[in-house]
Amino acid sequence: MDQGHSRLQQYPWLPPVLLVGSVGLELVTPKIVSGAALIAVAGMAAAISGTFRYTVMIVGVGLVLTGISAFEAHHGYASAAVQVAEIVIASALALAVRRMLDSQSAKFSVVRSTAEQLQRAVLPPLPKIIGPMTVACRYEAANTVARIGGDLYAVAETPFGLRLLIADVRGKGLGAVSAVSVIVGAFHERAESEADLEGLAERLDRAVARAAEQYADPFGIDAAEAFATALLIEIDRRGATLRLLSCGHPAPYLVQDGEVRELDTGQATPPLGMRNLAPSIGGPHSYDFPTGATLLCVTDGVTEARNAAGTFFDPVSDLKPVPGGDPEQLIGALFSSVGRWTKKKRSDDMAVLAVARDAADEAVPRGQATA
């Protein structure tokens, strides 16, 4: 019903056309032929495609046309009354349908509002400027009704530099929210105290495993299958060096001078919640972070987005960065590119975190980050 409703909303001209068609049918056909069926359809189309007031207007015009047509067709009073009664019943049904849709829309609005408030509580807005870094982020859930899912990001300024996290929890919707809160909470708790990314990843892994074991279905799935892919990033205090540790997560991209380059994260460690399966696999990789460059981190909702031919979206070849290096504009260009690639038909959440080095090499002292 929702999909059909959404499609018909794109054609508000359909009910008037049906009414005009009913009049034309009456004029060009024998009097025994009636356009009443088109009038009934026009009322229902108005109910699905327009507002209650619009529906009232269409059914009102339809009733007038029905009355004129019925009594001028010389079918007799009883026959005309029956025809008018049929249209009255059809009009009443159309108005009832419109009321029902309005009620559903109000309930969906409450669901959306509640989900968005919950999403903001779990993923609060990030600071826009931290030291020499400009930070931008955007999240878009595949569930367009609830607008909530299992992708997440977090940023923390620490004694070791700026640390960032982007992750993707297995599962979707409300069932993934508690797992997101566990990971974000553990990141903020341990990011300032763990000396390296490996130790931080181990702490996050323990938090995920503990939540899966102790709490009632926090991932919305079986505890044995609970995990989250994650990418941990550390940018030194001067902002000149990147350290990356992938826990089964898509690699990030370095955007500079209009070019997009995928950064090799080497052999990934297992996802969070599964590191006990191969604790010695993988490790961090280091890269220079040139002034004017932007680090672009994504979830698999970007890298696994497909076009009509089934081809995956590739930011290296399919993303055209905007000049200037602004991370907000870069994220906007990415979402627009993915939308064109998929024709806005996605089945997975998308989260993007971008960090641009566009200031002096000297970091701002702790506590002076601005929101």
C-alpha positions as a Python dict, from the first residue, in 0.01 Angstrom:
ca = {
    (1, 'M'): (0, 0, 0),
    (2, 'D'): (280, 244, 91),
    (3, 'Q'): (463, 187, -236),
    (4, 'G'): (147, 233, -444),
    (5, 'H'): (53, 539, -240),
    (6, 'S'): (395, 688, -296),
    (7, 'R'): (375, 632, -670),
    (8, 'L'): (29, 781, -708),
    (9, 'Q'): (137, 1093, -515),
    (10, 'Q'): (351, 1172, -818),
    (11, 'Y'): (35, 1202, -1033),
    (12, 'P'): (-199, 1456, -867),
    (13, 'W'): (-341, 1535, -1210),
    (14, 'L'): (-488, 1185, -1250),
    (15, 'P'): (-823, 1242, -1066),
    (16, 'P'): (-918, 1555, -1271),
    (17, 'V'): (-826, 1370, -1590),
    (18, 'L'): (-1054, 1084, -1489),
    (19, 'L'): (-1340, 1327, -1423),
    (20, 'V'): (-1289, 1490, -1762),
    (21, 'G'): (-1275, 1143, -1915),
    (22, 'S'): (-1610, 1055, -1759),
    (23, 'V'): (-1766, 1367, -1913),
    (24, 'G'): (-1613, 1285, -2252),
    (25, 'L'): (-1742, 930, -2227),
    (26, 'E'): (-2093, 1058, -2165),
    (27, 'L'): (-2076, 1295, -2462),
    (28, 'V'): (-1938, 1059, -2729),
    (29, 'T'): (-2117, 736, -2639),
    (30, 'P'): (-2483, 632, -2639),
    (31, 'K'): (-2683, 738, -2334),
    (32, 'I'): (-2692, 383, -2211),
    (33, 'V'): (-2315, 405, -2146),
    (34, 'S'): (-2223, 579, -1820),
    (35, 'G'): (-1900, 739, -1702),
    (36, 'A'): (-1982, 666, -1338),
    (37, 'A'): (-1704, 407, -1308),
    (38, 'L'): (-1441, 670, -1396),
    (39, 'I'): (-1590, 906, -1137),
    (40, 'A'): (-1562, 637, -867),
    (41, 'V'): (-1201, 567, -965),
    (42, 'A'): (-1124, 941, -959),
    (43, 'G'): (-1240, 965, -599),
    (44, 'M'): (-1022, 673, -489),
    (45, 'A'): (-723, 807, -683),
    (46, 'A'): (-766, 1144, -510),
    (47, 'A'): (-775, 970, -171),
    (48, 'I'): (-445, 798, -240),
    (49, 'S'): (-266, 1083, -416),
    (50, 'G'): (-383, 1398, -236),
    (51, 'T'): (-501, 1556, 86),
    (52, 'F'): (-839, 1514, 253),
    (53, 'R'): (-950, 1855, 124),
    (54, 'Y'): (-842, 1762, -229),
    (55, 'T'): (-1035, 1435, -201),
    (56, 'V'): (-1348, 1619, -84),
    (57, 'M'): (-1321, 1851, -384),
    (58, 'I'): (-1284, 1563, -632),
    (59, 'V'): (-1570, 1355, -489),
    (60, 'G'): (-1788, 1667, -472),
    (61, 'V'): (-1734, 1742, -839),
    (62, 'G'): (-1788, 1374, -914),
    (63, 'L'): (-2125, 1372, -735),
    (64, 'V'): (-2241, 1677, -927),
    (65, 'L'): (-2140, 1521, -1258),
    (66, 'T'): (-2308, 1196, -1159),
    (67, 'G'): (-2633, 1373, -1073),
    (68, 'I'): (-2640, 1563, -1401),
    (69, 'S'): (-2552, 1256, -1606),
    (70, 'A'): (-2793, 1022, -1430),
    (71, 'F'): (-3103, 1235, -1456),
    (72, 'E'): (-3036, 1348, -1813),
    (73, 'A'): (-2986, 994, -1938),
    (74, 'H'): (-3362, 931, -1922),
    (75, 'H'): (-3310, 608, -1732),
    (76, 'G'): (-3593, 692, -1498),
    (77, 'Y'): (-3587, 827, -1144),
    (78, 'A'): (-3517, 492, -979),
    (79, 'S'): (-3230, 412, -1211),
    (80, 'A'): (-3076, 757, -1163),
    (81, 'A'): (-3109, 730, -785),
    (82, 'V'): (-2931, 396, -785),
    (83, 'Q'): (-2645, 537, -990),
    (84, 'V'): (-2609, 838, -759),
    (85, 'A'): (-2622, 609, -453),
    (86, 'E'): (-2340, 399, -596),
    (87, 'I'): (-2119, 705, -643),
    (88, 'V'): (-2209, 831, -295),
    (89, 'I'): (-2094, 499, -147),
    (90, 'A'): (-1774, 505, -356),
    (91, 'S'): (-1709, 865, -246),
    (92, 'A'): (-1761, 777, 119),
    (93, 'L'): (-1512, 491, 84),
    (94, 'A'): (-1262, 728, -78),
    (95, 'L'): (-1293, 973, 212),
    (96, 'A'): (-1256, 688, 461),
    (97, 'V'): (-941, 570, 285),
    (98, 'R'): (-798, 923, 294),
    (99, 'R'): (-867, 946, 670),
    (100, 'M'): (-699, 609, 722),
    (101, 'L'): (-391, 720, 527),
    (102, 'D'): (-374, 1045, 726),
    (103, 'S'): (-385, 844, 1048),
    (104, 'Q'): (-107, 612, 929),
    (105, 'S'): (100, 909, 820),
    (106, 'A'): (70, 1064, 1166),
    (107, 'K'): (181, 738, 1328),
    (108, 'F'): (477, 709, 1090),
    (109, 'S'): (576, 1065, 1177),
    (110, 'V'): (586, 972, 1545),
    (111, 'V'): (795, 664, 1465),
    (112, 'R'): (1036, 870, 1257),
    (113, 'S'): (1067, 1139, 1522),
    (114, 'T'): (1129, 885, 1799),
    (115, 'A'): (1384, 695, 1590),
    (116, 'E'): (1567, 1014, 1493),
    (117, 'Q'): (1586, 1126, 1858),
    (118, 'L'): (1719, 783, 1953),
    (119, 'Q'): (1972, 795, 1669),
    (120, 'R'): (2095, 1139, 1783),
    (121, 'A'): (2123, 1013, 2141),
    (122, 'V'): (2335, 717, 2031),
    (123, 'L'): (2529, 911, 1767),
    (124, 'P'): (2549, 1273, 1885),
    (125, 'P'): (2678, 1538, 1643),
    (126, 'L'): (3056, 1541, 1605),
    (127, 'P'): (3274, 1849, 1656),
    (128, 'K'): (3333, 2025, 1327),
    (129, 'I'): (3686, 2137, 1410),
    (130, 'I'): (3938, 1949, 1623),
    (131, 'G'): (4292, 2084, 1624),
    (132, 'P'): (4412, 2113, 1264),
    (133, 'M'): (4126, 1890, 1143),
    (134, 'T'): (3787, 1966, 996),
    (135, 'V'): (3540, 1682, 1060),
    (136, 'A'): (3217, 1601, 877),
    (137, 'C'): (2984, 1303, 892),
    (138, 'R'): (2654, 1183, 753),
    (139, 'Y'): (2435, 885, 823),
    (140, 'E'): (2144, 755, 617),
    (141, 'A'): (1960, 439, 713),
    (142, 'A'): (1821, 200, 454),
    (143, 'N'): (1501, 188, 662),
    (144, 'T'): (1341, 510, 537),
    (145, 'V'): (1046, 472, 775),
    (146, 'A'): (1233, 429, 1102),
    (147, 'R'): (1550, 606, 977),
    (148, 'I'): (1768, 408, 1210),
    (149, 'G'): (2020, 133, 1157),
    (150, 'G'): (2348, -24, 1262),
    (151, 'D'): (2618, 200, 1112),
    (152, 'L'): (2811, 425, 1349),
    (153, 'Y'): (3100, 668, 1381),
    (154, 'A'): (3278, 840, 1669),
    (155, 'V'): (3566, 1082, 1722),
    (156, 'A'): (3777, 1142, 2032),
    (157, 'E'): (4067, 1381, 2098),
    (158, 'T'): (4323, 1190, 2303),
    (159, 'P'): (4682, 1230, 2432),
    (160, 'F'): (4788, 1013, 2136),
    (161, 'G'): (4618, 1230, 1877),
    (162, 'L'): (4279, 1233, 1713),
    (163, 'R'): (4115, 890, 1712),
    (164, 'L'): (3822, 801, 1490),
    (165, 'L'): (3595, 502, 1456),
    (166, 'I'): (3356, 401, 1181),
    (167, 'A'): (3179, 66, 1212),
    (168, 'D'): (2892, -143, 1082),
    (169, 'V'): (2696, -365, 1318),
    (170, 'R'): (2551, -686, 1181),
    (171, 'G'): (2176, -645, 1178),
    (172, 'K'): (1947, -352, 1106),
    (173, 'G'): (1679, -135, 1257),
    (174, 'L'): (1602, -106, 1625),
    (175, 'G'): (1767, -440, 1697),
    (176, 'A'): (2109, -289, 1618),
    (177, 'V'): (2072, 26, 1828),
    (178, 'S'): (2182, -128, 2159),
    (179, 'A'): (2491, -276, 1990),
    (180, 'V'): (2575, 67, 1845),
    (181, 'S'): (2549, 223, 2190),
    (182, 'V'): (2778, -46, 2336),
    (183, 'I'): (3049, 15, 2075),
    (184, 'V'): (3031, 395, 2086),
    (185, 'G'): (3036, 391, 2466),
    (186, 'A'): (3335, 157, 2479),
    (187, 'F'): (3522, 368, 2224),
    (188, 'H'): (3479, 690, 2421),
    (189, 'E'): (3570, 512, 2744),
    (190, 'R'): (3893, 352, 2618),
    (191, 'A'): (4016, 582, 2338),
    (192, 'E'): (4201, 813, 2579),
    (193, 'S'): (4373, 539, 2778),
    (194, 'E'): (4478, 269, 2531),
    (195, 'A'): (4832, 334, 2406),
    (196, 'D'): (4779, 191, 2057),
    (197, 'L'): (4505, 97, 1812),
    (198, 'E'): (4555, -274, 1869),
    (199, 'G'): (4474, -234, 2239),
    (200, 'L'): (4173, -18, 2158),
    (201, 'A'): (4044, -275, 1910),
    (202, 'E'): (4085, -547, 2172),
    (203, 'R'): (3880, -345, 2422),
    (204, 'L'): (3604, -288, 2169),
    (205, 'D'): (3608, -656, 2079),
    (206, 'R'): (3561, -750, 2444),
    (207, 'A'): (3274, -504, 2481),
    (208, 'V'): (3093, -651, 2180),
    (209, 'A'): (3150, -1010, 2293),
    (210, 'R'): (3041, -930, 2648),
    (211, 'A'): (2724, -756, 2529),
    (212, 'A'): (2637, -1051, 2306),
    (213, 'E'): (2678, -1293, 2595),
    (214, 'Q'): (2521, -1098, 2882),
    (215, 'Y'): (2234, -902, 2735),
    (216, 'A'): (1915, -1020, 2575),
    (217, 'D'): (1979, -1031, 2203),
    (218, 'P'): (2149, -688, 2177),
    (219, 'F'): (2219, -728, 1807),
    (220, 'G'): (1875, -853, 1713),
    (221, 'I'): (2038, -1183, 1606),
    (222, 'D'): (2185, -1496, 1761),
    (223, 'A'): (2471, -1416, 2000),
    (224, 'A'): (2707, -1650, 1816),
    (225, 'E'): (2667, -1437, 1502),
    (226, 'A'): (2700, -1097, 1671),
    (227, 'F'): (2984, -889, 1530),
    (228, 'A'): (3067, -552, 1383),
    (229, 'T'): (3319, -454, 1120),
    (230, 'A'): (3519, -149, 1220),
    (231, 'L'): (3791, 86, 1102),
    (232, 'L'): (4004, 257, 1366),
    (233, 'I'): (4206, 566, 1270),
    (234, 'E'): (4465, 761, 1464),
    (235, 'I'): (4597, 1099, 1345),
    (236, 'D'): (4899, 1224, 1533),
    (237, 'R'): (4893, 1552, 1726),
    (238, 'R'): (5041, 1747, 1437),
    (239, 'G'): (4796, 1596, 1194),
    (240, 'A'): (5074, 1473, 965),
    (241, 'T'): (5045, 1094, 999),
    (242, 'L'): (4761, 846, 972),
    (243, 'R'): (4750, 505, 1137),
    (244, 'L'): (4476, 266, 1021),
    (245, 'L'): (4353, -60, 1167),
    (246, 'S'): (4080, -246, 982),
    (247, 'C'): (3866, -502, 1162),
    (248, 'G'): (3705, -650, 852),
    (249, 'H'): (3591, -304, 738),
    (250, 'P'): (3612, -140, 392),
    (251, 'A'): (3931, 58, 336),
    (252, 'P'): (3924, 440, 356),
    (253, 'Y'): (4012, 679, 74),
    (254, 'L'): (4253, 970, 58),
    (255, 'V'): (4117, 1258, -150),
    (256, 'Q'): (4364, 1522, -270),
    (257, 'D'): (4380, 1756, -570),
    (258, 'G'): (4064, 1607, -721),
    (259, 'E'): (4194, 1250, -706),
    (260, 'V'): (4058, 963, -495),
    (261, 'R'): (4300, 694, -378),
    (262, 'E'): (4211, 383, -178),
    (263, 'L'): (4443, 326, 117),
    (264, 'D'): (4562, -29, 166),
    (265, 'T'): (4489, -149, 519),
    (266, 'G'): (4670, -479, 467),
    (267, 'Q'): (4532, -800, 607),
    (268, 'A'): (4231, -707, 815),
    (269, 'T'): (4190, -835, 1168),
    (270, 'P'): (3862, -1019, 1240),
    (271, 'P'): (3552, -806, 1309),
    (272, 'L'): (3476, -689, 1660),
    (273, 'G'): (3328, -975, 1860),
    (274, 'M'): (3524, -1235, 1662),
    (275, 'R'): (3889, -1143, 1723),
    (276, 'N'): (3936, -1453, 1938),
    (277, 'L'): (3915, -1659, 1617),
    (278, 'A'): (4244, -1514, 1487),
    (279, 'P'): (4395, -1277, 1745),
    (280, 'S'): (4735, -1246, 1573),
    (281, 'I'): (4613, -1159, 1221),
    (282, 'G'): (4655, -811, 1079),
    (283, 'G'): (4788, -486, 1221),
    (284, 'P'): (4793, -109, 1167),
    (285, 'H'): (4924, 66, 855),
    (286, 'S'): (5070, 418, 849),
    (287, 'Y'): (5040, 690, 583),
    (288, 'D'): (5138, 1052, 548),
    (289, 'F'): (4846, 1294, 575),
    (290, 'P'): (4932, 1589, 349),
    (291, 'T'): (4796, 1937, 412),
    (292, 'G'): (4482, 1988, 200),
    (293, 'A'): (4400, 1617, 187),
    (294, 'T'): (4078, 1458, 313),
    (295, 'L'): (4043, 1111, 462),
    (296, 'L'): (3711, 960, 353),
    (297, 'C'): (3582, 663, 557),
    (298, 'V'): (3270, 472, 452),
    (299, 'T'): (3063, 168, 542),
    (300, 'D'): (2973, -107, 297),
    (301, 'G'): (2649, 69, 211),
    (302, 'V'): (2872, 278, -17),
    (303, 'T'): (3111, 16, -152),
    (304, 'E'): (2837, -244, -207),
    (305, 'A'): (2586, -9, -369),
    (306, 'R'): (2491, -153, -710),
    (307, 'N'): (2357, -5, -1030),
    (308, 'A'): (2094, -167, -1253),
    (309, 'A'): (2360, -390, -1410),
    (310, 'G'): (2471, -518, -1068),
    (311, 'T'): (2806, -333, -1075),
    (312, 'F'): (2940, -209, -742),
    (313, 'F'): (2999, 162, -684),
    (314, 'D'): (3372, 245, -674),
    (315, 'P'): (3461, 582, -516),
    (316, 'V'): (3801, 580, -691),
    (317, 'S'): (3644, 595, -1038),
    (318, 'D'): (3285, 702, -974),
    (319, 'L'): (3326, 985, -722),
    (320, 'K'): (3410, 1329, -859),
    (321, 'P'): (3541, 1537, -565),
    (322, 'V'): (3434, 1899, -547),
    (323, 'P'): (3717, 2156, -556),
    (324, 'G'): (3825, 2317, -230),
    (325, 'G'): (3855, 2005, -14),
    (326, 'D'): (3560, 2085, 211),
    (327, 'P'): (3460, 1754, 381),
    (328, 'E'): (3090, 1846, 401),
    (329, 'Q'): (3079, 1909, 26),
    (330, 'L'): (3277, 1593, -39),
    (331, 'I'): (3023, 1386, 157),
    (332, 'G'): (2740, 1556, -29),
    (333, 'A'): (2904, 1472, -361),
    (334, 'L'): (2949, 1111, -250),
    (335, 'F'): (2585, 1066, -149),
    (336, 'S'): (2472, 1227, -475),
    (337, 'S'): (2699, 995, -675),
    (338, 'V'): (2570, 685, -494),
    (339, 'G'): (2212, 804, -541),
    (340, 'R'): (2264, 842, -916),
    (341, 'W'): (2443, 506, -933),
    (342, 'T'): (2164, 315, -758),
    (343, 'K'): (1880, 538, -879),
    (344, 'K'): (1805, 585, -507),
    (345, 'K'): (1728, 214, -460),
    (346, 'R'): (1947, 102, -170),
    (347, 'S'): (1915, -194, 65),
    (348, 'D'): (2186, -105, 318),
    (349, 'D'): (2266, 178, 556),
    (350, 'M'): (2529, 434, 460),
    (351, 'A'): (2760, 612, 704),
    (352, 'V'): (3043, 840, 596),
    (353, 'L'): (3309, 1012, 805),
    (354, 'A'): (3545, 1266, 647),
    (355, 'V'): (3843, 1441, 805),
    (356, 'A'): (4032, 1716, 625),
    (357, 'R'): (4374, 1850, 717),
    (358, 'D'): (4339, 2211, 619),
    (359, 'A'): (4508, 2404, 900),
    (360, 'A'): (4857, 2462, 1043),
    (361, 'D'): (5070, 2169, 1150),
    (362, 'E'): (5049, 2273, 1514),
    (363, 'A'): (4752, 2114, 1693),
    (364, 'V'): (4512, 2321, 1897),
    (365, 'P'): (4563, 2250, 2271),
    (366, 'R'): (4322, 2004, 2422),
    (367, 'G'): (3989, 2149, 2526),
    (368, 'Q'): (3979, 2412, 2248),
    (369, 'A'): (3794, 2203, 1992),
    (370, 'T'): (3486, 2383, 1868),
    (371, 'A'): (3150, 2226, 1799),
}
